[in-house]
Amino acid sequence: ELKVEQNPLFLSMQEGKNYTIYCNYSTTSDRLYWYRQDPGKSLESLFVLLSNGAVKQEGRLMASLDTKARLSTLHITAAVHDLSATYFCAVDPSTGTASKLTFGTGTRLQVTL
Amino acid sequence: NAGVMQNPRHLVRRRGQEARLRCSPMKGHSHVYWYRQLPEEGLKFMVYLQKENIIDESGMPKERFSAEFPKEGPSILRIQQVVRGDSAAYFCASSPQSGSFQHFGDGTRLSIL
């Protein structure tokens, strides 16, 4: 059974600081996704990483994927309050036509002034 | 450019009643996925459907739960004889093809009295 683990589960950081969220998964996969969820809301797509060494950046967020280590990171640069949310990574292990995501437990990020 | 539409947004049922959750995928998307999110947890895959076919229902409870995606109309997730443990947020996602980015709806929050 595929397991996806994120750490930390909760992160409180000051504005202007940098930090990294880690996502480890237990089986081979070339597709990894990052989503953001605000309380009581749906999931907002952030990044899709499709190959080893892939790096994507949007604003203060940068995601990378190391398929050999089965590790993805979400790096936050100079955090601002608006980034406060829960961040999920999700892995799609399918190689055929089936497709389902296995989500991590989520990292709840709180950015304080 | 409508996204994934789910209704109702909130649904309250008494124990033993039936709950019907609806999902209209994005235009041009023929793949639909249902996920369940318990409070303070990540999303858990339930079922993956294409038009008129169930592709993968490995995450569906064996009893009381069923899903369909008819040729015409929205996908329906049906929960019969609901129990308190069914209280959760149910999210639908859609994609144009297997393995591509899944876009999520706003979810249906089901509360069982």
PDB file of N, CA and C in Angstrom, chain A residues 31 33-35 37-43 45-48 50 88 92 94 96-106 108, chain B residues 6 9 31 33 35 37 40-45 48 50 55-56 58-59 91 97-107 109:
ATOM      1  N   ARG A  31       4.729  11.022 -10.919  1.00  0.00           N
ATOM      2  CA  ARG A  31       3.766  12.133 -10.908  1.00  0.00           C
ATOM      3  C   ARG A  31       3.468  12.515  -9.467  1.00  0.00           C
ATOM      4  N   TYR A  33       1.965  15.875  -7.059  1.00  0.00           N
ATOM      5  CA  TYR A  33       1.206  17.115  -7.103  1.00  0.00           C
ATOM      6  C   TYR A  33       1.272  17.811  -5.749  1.00  0.00           C
ATOM      7  N   TRP A  34       1.213  19.124  -5.806  1.00  0.00           N
ATOM      8  CA  TRP A  34       1.058  19.925  -4.597  1.00  0.00           C
ATOM      9  C   TRP A  34      -0.235  20.733  -4.703  1.00  0.00           C
ATOM     10  N   TYR A  35      -0.997  20.707  -3.591  1.00  0.00           N
ATOM     11  CA  TYR A  35      -2.239  21.459  -3.518  1.00  0.00           C
ATOM     12  C   TYR A  35      -2.229  22.317  -2.260  1.00  0.00           C
ATOM     13  N   GLN A  37      -4.999  24.168   0.478  1.00  0.00           N
ATOM     14  CA  GLN A  37      -6.385  24.204   0.930  1.00  0.00           C
ATOM     15  C   GLN A  37      -6.540  25.229   2.046  1.00  0.00           C
ATOM     16  N   ASP A  38      -7.450  26.181   1.847  1.00  0.00           N
ATOM     17  CA  ASP A  38      -7.818  27.110   2.902  1.00  0.00           C
ATOM     18  C   ASP A  38      -8.948  26.498   3.709  1.00  0.00           C
ATOM     19  N   PRO A  39      -9.103  26.878   4.972  1.00  0.00           N
ATOM     20  CA  PRO A  39     -10.126  26.255   5.830  1.00  0.00           C
ATOM     21  C   PRO A  39     -11.515  26.296   5.203  1.00  0.00           C
ATOM     22  N   GLY A  40     -12.171  25.162   5.136  1.00  0.00           N
ATOM     23  CA  GLY A  40     -13.520  25.073   4.607  1.00  0.00           C
ATOM     24  C   GLY A  40     -13.627  25.228   3.106  1.00  0.00           C
ATOM     25  N   LYS A  41     -12.496  25.224   2.445  1.00  0.00           N
ATOM     26  CA  LYS A  41     -12.491  25.437   0.993  1.00  0.00           C
ATOM     27  C   LYS A  41     -12.021  24.195   0.247  1.00  0.00           C
ATOM     28  N   SER A  42     -12.022  24.320  -1.076  1.00  0.00           N
ATOM     29  CA  SER A  42     -11.560  23.214  -1.900  1.00  0.00           C
ATOM     30  C   SER A  42     -10.052  23.242  -2.038  1.00  0.00           C
ATOM     31  N   LEU A  43      -9.541  22.347  -2.850  1.00  0.00           N
ATOM     32  CA  LEU A  43      -8.107  22.284  -3.082  1.00  0.00           C
ATOM     33  C   LEU A  43      -7.740  23.092  -4.317  1.00  0.00           C
ATOM     34  N   SER A  45      -4.916  23.821  -7.085  1.00  0.00           N
ATOM     35  CA  SER A  45      -3.733  23.200  -7.682  1.00  0.00           C
ATOM     36  C   SER A  45      -2.552  24.162  -7.648  1.00  0.00           C
ATOM     37  N   LEU A  46      -1.409  23.679  -7.180  1.00  0.00           N
ATOM     38  CA  LEU A  46      -0.205  24.501  -7.168  1.00  0.00           C
ATOM     39  C   LEU A  46       0.785  24.029  -8.234  1.00  0.00           C
ATOM     40  N   PHE A  47       1.248  22.797  -8.102  1.00  0.00           N
ATOM     41  CA  PHE A  47       2.267  22.292  -9.007  1.00  0.00           C
ATOM     42  C   PHE A  47       1.997  20.834  -9.361  1.00  0.00           C
ATOM     43  N   VAL A  48       2.436  20.461 -10.558  1.00  0.00           N
ATOM     44  CA  VAL A  48       2.543  19.058 -10.915  1.00  0.00           C
ATOM     45  C   VAL A  48       3.978  18.817 -11.349  1.00  0.00           C
ATOM     46  N   LEU A  50       6.537  16.024 -12.936  1.00  0.00           N
ATOM     47  CA  LEU A  50       6.369  14.831 -13.765  1.00  0.00           C
ATOM     48  C   LEU A  50       7.650  14.044 -14.017  1.00  0.00           C
ATOM     49  N   PHE A  88      -0.944  20.142   0.794  1.00  0.00           N
ATOM     50  CA  PHE A  88      -0.937  18.700   0.616  1.00  0.00           C
ATOM     51  C   PHE A  88      -0.078  18.322  -0.584  1.00  0.00           C
ATOM     52  N   ASP A  92       0.504  10.008  -7.612  1.00  0.00           N
ATOM     53  CA  ASP A  92      -0.241   9.122  -8.510  1.00  0.00           C
ATOM     54  C   ASP A  92       0.707   8.016  -8.936  1.00  0.00           C
ATOM     55  N   SER A  94       0.067   5.294 -10.608  1.00  0.00           N
ATOM     56  CA  SER A  94      -0.406   4.440 -11.694  1.00  0.00           C
ATOM     57  C   SER A  94       0.504   4.537 -12.904  1.00  0.00           C
ATOM     58  N   GLY A  96      -0.667   2.567 -15.683  1.00  0.00           N
ATOM     59  CA  GLY A  96      -1.598   2.229 -16.751  1.00  0.00           C
ATOM     60  C   GLY A  96      -2.659   3.292 -16.891  1.00  0.00           C
ATOM     61  N   THR A  97      -3.857   2.855 -17.173  1.00  0.00           N
ATOM     62  CA  THR A  97      -4.927   3.826 -17.390  1.00  0.00           C
ATOM     63  C   THR A  97      -5.584   4.271 -16.098  1.00  0.00           C
ATOM     64  N   ALA A  98      -5.470   3.474 -15.048  1.00  0.00           N
ATOM     65  CA  ALA A  98      -6.082   3.876 -13.785  1.00  0.00           C
ATOM     66  C   ALA A  98      -5.340   5.069 -13.215  1.00  0.00           C
ATOM     67  N   SER A  99      -6.038   5.883 -12.477  1.00  0.00           N
ATOM     68  CA  SER A  99      -5.414   7.081 -11.954  1.00  0.00           C
ATOM     69  C   SER A  99      -6.107   7.499 -10.681  1.00  0.00           C
ATOM     70  N   LYS A 100      -5.418   7.444  -9.570  1.00  0.00           N
ATOM     71  CA  LYS A 100      -5.978   7.933  -8.326  1.00  0.00           C
ATOM     72  C   LYS A 100      -4.839   8.520  -7.516  1.00  0.00           C
ATOM     73  N   LEU A 101      -5.169   9.521  -6.738  1.00  0.00           N
ATOM     74  CA  LEU A 101      -4.169  10.207  -5.942  1.00  0.00           C
ATOM     75  C   LEU A 101      -4.180   9.693  -4.512  1.00  0.00           C
ATOM     76  N   THR A 102      -2.985   9.516  -3.975  1.00  0.00           N
ATOM     77  CA  THR A 102      -2.830   9.235  -2.556  1.00  0.00           C
ATOM     78  C   THR A 102      -2.242  10.477  -1.923  1.00  0.00           C
ATOM     79  N   PHE A 103      -2.970  11.039  -0.965  1.00  0.00           N
ATOM     80  CA  PHE A 103      -2.576  12.306  -0.371  1.00  0.00           C
ATOM     81  C   PHE A 103      -1.752  12.097   0.894  1.00  0.00           C
ATOM     82  N   GLY A 104      -0.860  13.047   1.127  1.00  0.00           N
ATOM     83  CA  GLY A 104      -0.191  13.114   2.410  1.00  0.00           C
ATOM     84  C   GLY A 104      -1.137  13.663   3.468  1.00  0.00           C
ATOM     85  N   THR A 105      -0.661  13.681   4.687  1.00  0.00           N
ATOM     86  CA  THR A 105      -1.483  14.097   5.816  1.00  0.00           C
ATOM     87  C   THR A 105      -1.683  15.610   5.860  1.00  0.00           C
ATOM     88  N   GLY A 106      -0.897  16.324   5.085  1.00  0.00           N
ATOM     89  CA  GLY A 106      -1.034  17.778   5.056  1.00  0.00           C
ATOM     90  C   GLY A 106      -0.091  18.467   6.022  1.00  0.00           C
ATOM     91  N   ARG A 108      -0.008  22.051   7.939  1.00  0.00           N
ATOM     92  CA  ARG A 108      -0.741  23.285   8.223  1.00  0.00           C
ATOM     93  C   ARG A 108       0.267  24.394   8.497  1.00  0.00           C
TER      94      ARG A 108
ATOM     95  N   GLN B   6     -20.093  20.992  -7.665  1.00  0.00           N
ATOM     96  CA  GLN B   6     -20.663  20.013  -6.751  1.00  0.00           C
ATOM     97  C   GLN B   6     -21.873  20.604  -6.059  1.00  0.00           C
ATOM     98  N   ARG B   9     -23.673  22.104  -1.391  1.00  0.00           N
ATOM     99  CA  ARG B   9     -22.441  22.449  -0.675  1.00  0.00           C
ATOM    100  C   ARG B   9     -22.477  21.889   0.735  1.00  0.00           C
ATOM    101  N   HIS B  31     -13.361  12.101 -17.000  1.00  0.00           N
ATOM    102  CA  HIS B  31     -12.883  11.277 -15.891  1.00  0.00           C
ATOM    103  C   HIS B  31     -13.253  11.966 -14.590  1.00  0.00           C
ATOM    104  N   TYR B  33     -13.420  11.600 -10.216  1.00  0.00           N
ATOM    105  CA  TYR B  33     -12.866  10.939  -9.032  1.00  0.00           C
ATOM    106  C   TYR B  33     -13.596  11.476  -7.801  1.00  0.00           C
ATOM    107  N   TYR B  35     -13.345  11.721  -3.562  1.00  0.00           N
ATOM    108  CA  TYR B  35     -12.475  11.603  -2.400  1.00  0.00           C
ATOM    109  C   TYR B  35     -13.260  12.001  -1.156  1.00  0.00           C
ATOM    110  N   GLN B  37     -12.759  13.476   2.871  1.00  0.00           N
ATOM    111  CA  GLN B  37     -11.833  14.114   3.801  1.00  0.00           C
ATOM    112  C   GLN B  37     -12.481  14.196   5.169  1.00  0.00           C
ATOM    113  N   GLU B  40      -9.342  17.380   9.825  1.00  0.00           N
ATOM    114  CA  GLU B  40      -7.913  17.403  10.140  1.00  0.00           C
ATOM    115  C   GLU B  40      -7.138  16.266   9.447  1.00  0.00           C
ATOM    116  N   GLU B  41      -7.661  15.730   8.378  1.00  0.00           N
ATOM    117  CA  GLU B  41      -6.952  14.674   7.659  1.00  0.00           C
ATOM    118  C   GLU B  41      -6.819  15.026   6.185  1.00  0.00           C
ATOM    119  N   GLY B  42      -6.004  14.243   5.480  1.00  0.00           N
ATOM    120  CA  GLY B  42      -5.894  14.403   4.036  1.00  0.00           C
ATOM    121  C   GLY B  42      -7.059  13.733   3.337  1.00  0.00           C
ATOM    122  N   LEU B  43      -7.096  13.895   2.035  1.00  0.00           N
ATOM    123  CA  LEU B  43      -8.162  13.280   1.251  1.00  0.00           C
ATOM    124  C   LEU B  43      -7.863  11.802   1.005  1.00  0.00           C
ATOM    125  N   LYS B  44      -8.912  11.006   1.035  1.00  0.00           N
ATOM    126  CA  LYS B  44      -8.771   9.566   0.768  1.00  0.00           C
ATOM    127  C   LYS B  44      -9.569   9.221  -0.478  1.00  0.00           C
ATOM    128  N   PHE B  45      -8.915   8.557  -1.424  1.00  0.00           N
ATOM    129  CA  PHE B  45      -9.562   8.165  -2.671  1.00  0.00           C
ATOM    130  C   PHE B  45     -10.710   7.195  -2.406  1.00  0.00           C
ATOM    131  N   TYR B  48     -13.117   6.000  -8.980  1.00  0.00           N
ATOM    132  CA  TYR B  48     -12.730   6.657 -10.227  1.00  0.00           C
ATOM    133  C   TYR B  48     -13.661   6.141 -11.317  1.00  0.00           C
ATOM    134  N   GLN B  50     -15.311   6.743 -15.425  1.00  0.00           N
ATOM    135  CA  GLN B  50     -15.473   7.392 -16.712  1.00  0.00           C
ATOM    136  C   GLN B  50     -16.944   7.262 -17.077  1.00  0.00           C
ATOM    137  N   ILE B  55     -14.062   2.565 -13.029  1.00  0.00           N
ATOM    138  CA  ILE B  55     -12.729   2.092 -13.366  1.00  0.00           C
ATOM    139  C   ILE B  55     -12.035   1.505 -12.145  1.00  0.00           C
ATOM    140  N   ASP B  56     -12.168   2.171 -11.014  1.00  0.00           N
ATOM    141  CA  ASP B  56     -11.471   1.743  -9.805  1.00  0.00           C
ATOM    142  C   ASP B  56     -12.326   2.151  -8.614  1.00  0.00           C
ATOM    143  N   SER B  58     -11.637   0.849  -5.460  1.00  0.00           N
ATOM    144  CA  SER B  58     -10.910   0.212  -4.362  1.00  0.00           C
ATOM    145  C   SER B  58     -11.021   0.974  -3.041  1.00  0.00           C
ATOM    146  N   GLY B  59     -11.390   2.238  -3.099  1.00  0.00           N
ATOM    147  CA  GLY B  59     -11.499   3.017  -1.869  1.00  0.00           C
ATOM    148  C   GLY B  59     -12.919   3.139  -1.333  1.00  0.00           C
ATOM    149  N   PHE B  91     -15.201  15.356  -1.821  1.00  0.00           N
ATOM    150  CA  PHE B  91     -14.725  16.148  -2.950  1.00  0.00           C
ATOM    151  C   PHE B  91     -14.770  15.326  -4.229  1.00  0.00           C
ATOM    152  N   GLN B  97      -8.209  13.326 -19.084  1.00  0.00           N
ATOM    153  CA  GLN B  97      -7.743  11.975 -19.382  1.00  0.00           C
ATOM    154  C   GLN B  97      -7.032  11.431 -18.165  1.00  0.00           C
ATOM    155  N   SER B  98      -6.788  10.131 -18.197  1.00  0.00           N
ATOM    156  CA  SER B  98      -6.119   9.489 -17.078  1.00  0.00           C
ATOM    157  C   SER B  98      -4.708  10.038 -16.933  1.00  0.00           C
ATOM    158  N   GLY B  99      -4.301  10.295 -15.705  1.00  0.00           N
ATOM    159  CA  GLY B  99      -2.950  10.752 -15.441  1.00  0.00           C
ATOM    160  C   GLY B  99      -2.742  12.240 -15.555  1.00  0.00           C
ATOM    161  N   SER B 100      -3.738  12.973 -15.995  1.00  0.00           N
ATOM    162  CA  SER B 100      -3.577  14.420 -16.092  1.00  0.00           C
ATOM    163  C   SER B 100      -4.085  15.084 -14.818  1.00  0.00           C
ATOM    164  N   PHE B 101      -3.812  16.364 -14.719  1.00  0.00           N
ATOM    165  CA  PHE B 101      -4.099  17.111 -13.504  1.00  0.00           C
ATOM    166  C   PHE B 101      -5.570  16.991 -13.138  1.00  0.00           C
ATOM    167  N   GLN B 102      -5.824  16.719 -11.871  1.00  0.00           N
ATOM    168  CA  GLN B 102      -7.197  16.637 -11.393  1.00  0.00           C
ATOM    169  C   GLN B 102      -7.613  17.984 -10.804  1.00  0.00           C
ATOM    170  N   HIS B 103      -8.723  18.480 -11.268  1.00  0.00           N
ATOM    171  CA  HIS B 103      -9.273  19.737 -10.783  1.00  0.00           C
ATOM    172  C   HIS B 103     -10.404  19.430  -9.815  1.00  0.00           C
ATOM    173  N   PHE B 104     -10.361  20.067  -8.668  1.00  0.00           N
ATOM    174  CA  PHE B 104     -11.310  19.733  -7.604  1.00  0.00           C
ATOM    175  C   PHE B 104     -12.472  20.711  -7.539  1.00  0.00           C
ATOM    176  N   GLY B 105     -13.627  20.168  -7.153  1.00  0.00           N
ATOM    177  CA  GLY B 105     -14.775  21.003  -6.840  1.00  0.00           C
ATOM    178  C   GLY B 105     -14.686  21.533  -5.422  1.00  0.00           C
ATOM    179  N   ASP B 106     -15.696  22.315  -5.026  1.00  0.00           N
ATOM    180  CA  ASP B 106     -15.692  22.926  -3.700  1.00  0.00           C
ATOM    181  C   ASP B 106     -16.098  21.962  -2.592  1.00  0.00           C
ATOM    182  N   GLY B 107     -16.559  20.781  -2.971  1.00  0.00           N
ATOM    183  CA  GLY B 107     -16.882  19.775  -1.967  1.00  0.00           C
ATOM    184  C   GLY B 107     -18.312  19.865  -1.458  1.00  0.00           C
ATOM    185  N   ARG B 109     -20.162  19.150   2.174  1.00  0.00           N
ATOM    186  CA  ARG B 109     -19.942  18.829   3.583  1.00  0.00           C
ATOM    187  C   ARG B 109     -21.185  18.144   4.128  1.00  0.00           C
TER     188      ARG B 109
END
